[in-house]
Short mmCIF file of C-alpha atoms in Angstrom, two decimals:
data_model
loop_
_atom_site.label_atom_id
_atom_site.label_comp_id
_atom_site.label_asym_id
_atom_site.label_seq_id
_atom_site.Cartn_x
_atom_site.Cartn_y
_atom_site.Cartn_z
CA MET F 82 107.34 175.84 78.01
CA ASP F 83 104.98 178.67 78.56
CA ARG F 84 105.42 180.40 75.24
CA THR F 85 107.68 180.80 72.22
CA ALA F 86 109.75 183.90 71.59
CA ALA F 87 111.44 185.05 68.39
CA ARG F 88 115.07 185.96 69.01
CA GLN F 89 117.31 186.99 66.14
CA TYR F 90 115.14 185.16 63.58
CA ARG F 91 115.14 181.97 65.64
CA ILE F 92 112.29 180.71 67.78
CA GLU F 93 113.17 179.85 71.36
CA VAL F 94 111.02 177.86 73.76
CA VAL F 95 110.64 179.94 76.94
CA TYR F 96 109.92 178.16 80.21
CA GLY F 97 108.87 179.99 83.34
CA HIS F 98 106.11 181.60 85.37
CA GLY F 99 105.04 184.99 84.01
CA ALA F 100 108.05 186.87 82.64
CA GLU F 101 110.56 184.31 83.93
CA ASP F 102 112.92 182.61 81.47
CA ASN F 103 114.21 179.49 83.21
CA ALA F 104 116.59 176.78 82.07
CA PHE F 105 114.97 173.41 81.34
CA LYS F 106 115.81 170.02 79.87
CA ALA F 107 115.36 170.39 76.13
CA GLN F 108 114.46 166.72 75.69
CA LYS F 109 111.16 167.52 77.40
CA VAL F 110 109.99 169.18 74.18
CA SER F 111 107.90 166.33 72.76
CA GLY F 112 106.90 168.02 69.52
CA ALA F 113 106.95 171.22 67.49
CA TRP F 114 104.85 172.02 64.45
CA ALA F 115 105.06 175.02 62.10
CA TYR F 116 102.47 176.15 59.57
CA ASP F 117 102.46 178.61 56.68
CA GLN F 118 99.83 181.25 55.88
CA GLN F 119 97.54 178.65 54.30
CA GLY F 120 97.81 176.25 57.24
CA LYS F 121 100.17 173.83 55.49
CA MET F 122 102.83 172.23 57.63
CA ILE F 123 106.41 173.49 57.43
CA PRO F 124 109.27 171.16 58.42
CA VAL F 125 110.79 172.23 61.72
CA THR F 126 113.93 171.09 63.53
CA VAL F 127 114.13 171.06 67.31
CA GLN F 128 117.64 171.98 68.45
CA ARG F 129 118.08 170.60 71.95
CA LEU F 130 120.56 172.91 73.64
CA GLU F 131 122.07 172.61 77.11
CA ASP F 132 119.49 174.66 78.97
CA HIS F 133 116.61 175.19 76.52
CA ALA F 134 115.29 174.29 73.07
CA ARG F 135 115.46 176.22 69.81
CA LEU F 136 112.99 175.71 66.97
CA VAL F 137 114.24 176.13 63.41
CA PRO F 138 111.46 176.05 60.78
CA LEU F 139 112.46 175.60 57.14
CA LYS F 140 110.91 179.01 56.44
CA PRO F 141 109.27 181.74 58.57
CA PRO F 142 106.01 180.32 59.96
CA ALA F 143 102.63 182.01 60.28
CA VAL F 144 101.72 179.73 63.20
CA MET F 145 103.89 177.69 65.54
CA THR F 146 102.82 175.10 68.10
CA VAL F 147 104.87 173.30 70.73
CA ALA F 148 104.24 170.49 73.21
CA LEU F 149 106.32 169.77 76.29
CA ASP F 150 106.10 166.71 78.52
CA ASN F 151 107.32 167.85 81.92
CA GLY F 152 107.18 164.34 83.31
CA MET F 153 105.85 162.81 86.49
CA TRP F 154 106.40 164.56 89.81
CA THR F 155 105.87 163.23 93.31
CA ARG F 156 106.18 164.98 96.67
CA ASN F 157 108.37 162.91 98.99
CA ALA F 158 108.26 162.55 102.77
CA GLU F 159 110.33 165.74 103.13
CA LYS F 160 107.75 167.63 101.02
CA LYS F 161 110.23 168.00 98.15
CA TRP F 162 109.07 167.45 94.57
CA ILE F 163 110.92 164.60 92.79
CA ASN F 164 110.77 164.13 89.01
CA GLU F 165 109.53 160.51 89.28
CA GLY F 166 106.25 158.62 89.58
CA ARG F 167 105.09 157.82 93.10
CA SER F 168 105.90 154.11 92.70
CA LYS F 169 109.58 155.16 92.76
CA VAL F 170 109.31 157.62 95.66
CA PRO F 171 109.14 156.01 99.13
CA ASN F 172 106.32 157.48 101.20
CA GLY F 173 105.39 159.77 98.31
CA THR F 174 102.20 161.78 98.66
CA ASP F 175 100.98 164.17 95.95
CA SER F 176 101.77 163.01 92.41
CA ILE F 177 101.13 164.60 89.03
CA HIS F 178 102.16 164.34 85.37
CA THR F 179 102.39 167.78 83.80
CA PHE F 180 102.17 168.79 80.16
CA LYS F 181 102.60 172.24 78.61
CA TYR F 182 101.42 173.47 75.21
CA SER F 183 101.83 176.70 73.27
CA VAL F 184 100.41 178.32 70.15
CA ALA F 185 102.16 181.35 68.65
CA ILE F 186 100.57 183.33 65.81
CA TYR F 187 102.98 185.47 63.81
CA ALA F 188 101.03 186.54 60.71
CA GLU F 189 97.72 188.27 60.08
CA ASP F 190 94.99 186.28 58.34
CA ALA F 191 96.78 183.00 59.03
CA HIS F 192 94.70 179.89 58.42
CA LEU F 193 94.73 178.03 61.71
CA PRO F 194 95.43 174.28 61.75
CA SER F 195 93.29 171.82 63.70
CA PHE F 196 95.67 171.81 66.71
CA SER F 197 94.90 168.09 67.03
CA LYS F 198 98.38 167.42 68.40
CA LEU F 199 97.74 169.64 71.44
CA ASN F 200 95.72 168.14 74.30
CA PHE F 201 94.95 171.58 75.75
CA VAL F 202 94.67 174.61 73.48
CA ILE F 203 93.30 178.16 73.35
CA VAL F 204 91.92 178.69 69.84
CA PRO F 205 91.24 182.30 68.80
CA GLN F 206 87.88 182.80 67.09
CA ALA F 207 89.04 186.05 65.45
CA ASP F 208 92.43 187.19 64.17
CA PRO F 209 94.25 188.20 67.39
CA LEU F 210 96.71 190.37 65.48
CA LYS F 211 93.85 192.58 64.28
CA VAL F 212 91.64 192.91 67.36
CA GLY F 213 93.43 195.87 68.92
CA VAL F 214 94.31 196.81 72.48
CA GLY F 215 91.36 197.07 74.84
CA LYS F 216 89.10 195.05 72.56
CA PRO F 217 87.73 191.57 73.32
CA LEU F 218 89.25 188.55 71.60
CA PRO F 219 86.83 185.60 71.44
CA VAL F 220 88.50 182.26 72.11
CA ARG F 221 87.52 178.62 72.49
CA VAL F 222 89.36 176.29 74.86
CA LEU F 223 89.66 172.60 73.99
CA ILE F 224 90.83 169.69 76.13
CA ASP F 225 91.51 166.49 74.20
CA GLY F 226 89.74 168.09 71.25
CA LYS F 227 86.51 168.88 73.11
CA PRO F 228 85.18 172.23 74.39
CA ALA F 229 86.17 172.76 78.02
CA ALA F 230 83.85 174.62 80.39
CA GLY F 231 84.92 176.51 83.49
CA ILE F 232 88.50 177.14 82.38
CA LYS F 233 89.96 180.30 83.91
CA LEU F 234 91.92 182.40 81.41
CA ILE F 235 94.82 184.64 82.34
CA GLY F 236 94.70 187.58 79.93
CA ASP F 237 98.22 188.92 80.49
CA TYR F 238 100.35 185.99 81.58
CA ARG F 239 103.65 187.82 81.14
CA SER F 240 102.82 190.84 83.34
CA ALA F 241 100.02 189.53 85.58
CA PRO F 242 100.37 185.74 85.66
CA ASP F 243 97.94 185.25 88.54
CA VAL F 244 95.09 187.51 87.39
CA VAL F 245 92.10 185.71 85.86
CA SER F 246 90.45 187.67 83.03
CA ALA F 247 87.66 185.37 81.89
CA GLU F 248 86.15 181.92 82.27
CA THR F 249 84.87 179.62 79.54
CA ASP F 250 81.18 178.77 79.22
CA ALA F 251 79.61 175.38 78.49
CA GLN F 252 80.78 175.58 74.86
CA GLY F 253 84.35 176.36 75.90
CA LEU F 254 83.94 179.98 74.74
CA ALA F 255 85.14 183.17 76.43
CA SER F 256 86.20 186.72 75.56
CA VAL F 257 89.57 188.01 76.71
CA ILE F 258 90.55 191.67 76.49
CA VAL F 259 93.76 192.21 74.50
CA ARG F 260 96.09 193.92 76.97
CA ASN F 261 99.17 194.99 75.05
CA GLU F 262 100.23 196.62 71.78
CA GLY F 263 103.28 194.36 71.87
CA LEU F 264 103.57 190.81 73.16
CA ASN F 265 100.37 189.21 74.46
CA ILE F 266 100.26 185.86 76.24
CA ILE F 267 96.88 184.41 77.17
CA ALA F 268 97.18 181.31 79.32
CA ALA F 269 95.24 178.70 81.24
CA GLU F 270 95.94 175.67 83.37
CA VAL F 271 93.90 172.84 84.75
CA THR F 272 94.43 169.81 86.96
CA GLN F 273 92.47 166.61 86.34
CA PRO F 274 92.18 163.50 88.54
CA VAL F 275 93.68 160.27 87.18
CA LYS F 276 92.24 156.93 88.30
CA ASP F 277 93.91 153.54 88.66
CA ASN F 278 97.47 154.71 88.03
CA VAL F 279 100.28 153.59 90.32
CA ASP F 280 102.45 156.59 89.48
CA ILE F 281 100.18 159.63 89.39
CA ALA F 282 96.96 160.89 90.93
CA GLU F 283 96.54 163.92 88.66
CA ARG F 284 97.26 165.25 85.18
CA GLY F 285 98.30 168.89 85.00
CA LEU F 286 97.83 170.83 81.76
CA PHE F 287 99.06 174.32 80.87
CA THR F 288 98.50 176.13 77.59
CA SER F 289 99.26 179.55 76.14
CA LEU F 290 98.33 181.63 73.10
CA THR F 291 101.00 184.15 72.06
CA PHE F 292 100.74 187.01 69.56
CA VAL F 293 101.84 190.60 69.02
CA GLY F 294 98.86 192.92 69.41
CA GLU F 295 97.85 195.72 67.07
CA ALA F 296 98.18 199.32 68.22
CA HIS F 297 95.12 200.96 69.77
CA HIS F 298 92.79 202.76 67.37
CA ASP F 299 89.97 205.08 68.39
#
């Protein structure tokens, strides 16, 4: 779940690296939250389809957030990744539990919620829909609700998913240049060590901020 995409007035959860759109188990979507212009929650239904998930808010949202629990993964003796904890994989080596989060902003001047349900989040410090192409968008990155330093931000995840654009400072702040007049996806990921756990050695977090950029103005 690297982002959400509006398709024919529905919101689809898109899973994949960069511009990829891969099938995934819809039950991995652990939560979806929609908000109106004032930041009030809108009821949302998660339709779990065969190869992806569809989000159906009661009315068009100004902001949408999604969480996906990708489960525990362990590399077995043949170096193949198995979707289980290492206690269930004989001779397993590397092990990680991965989580993915996404924020999509659809409306200008939207009041942003607290994002307390997202363990890893990129919070814009200005309205991303108004910044304009080529201009810096200030953001703050939070992990477990606290500012996260040293997080590398990918400014154009859809077109250049491996190019780092900025890095957060001690307050979790950074500026990312808005790349596109259309769809923009700013992303980050981090891996953290986990102690005293029989199933995993690391926690992997991915997060994205999605919005449609404003046209360039001189």
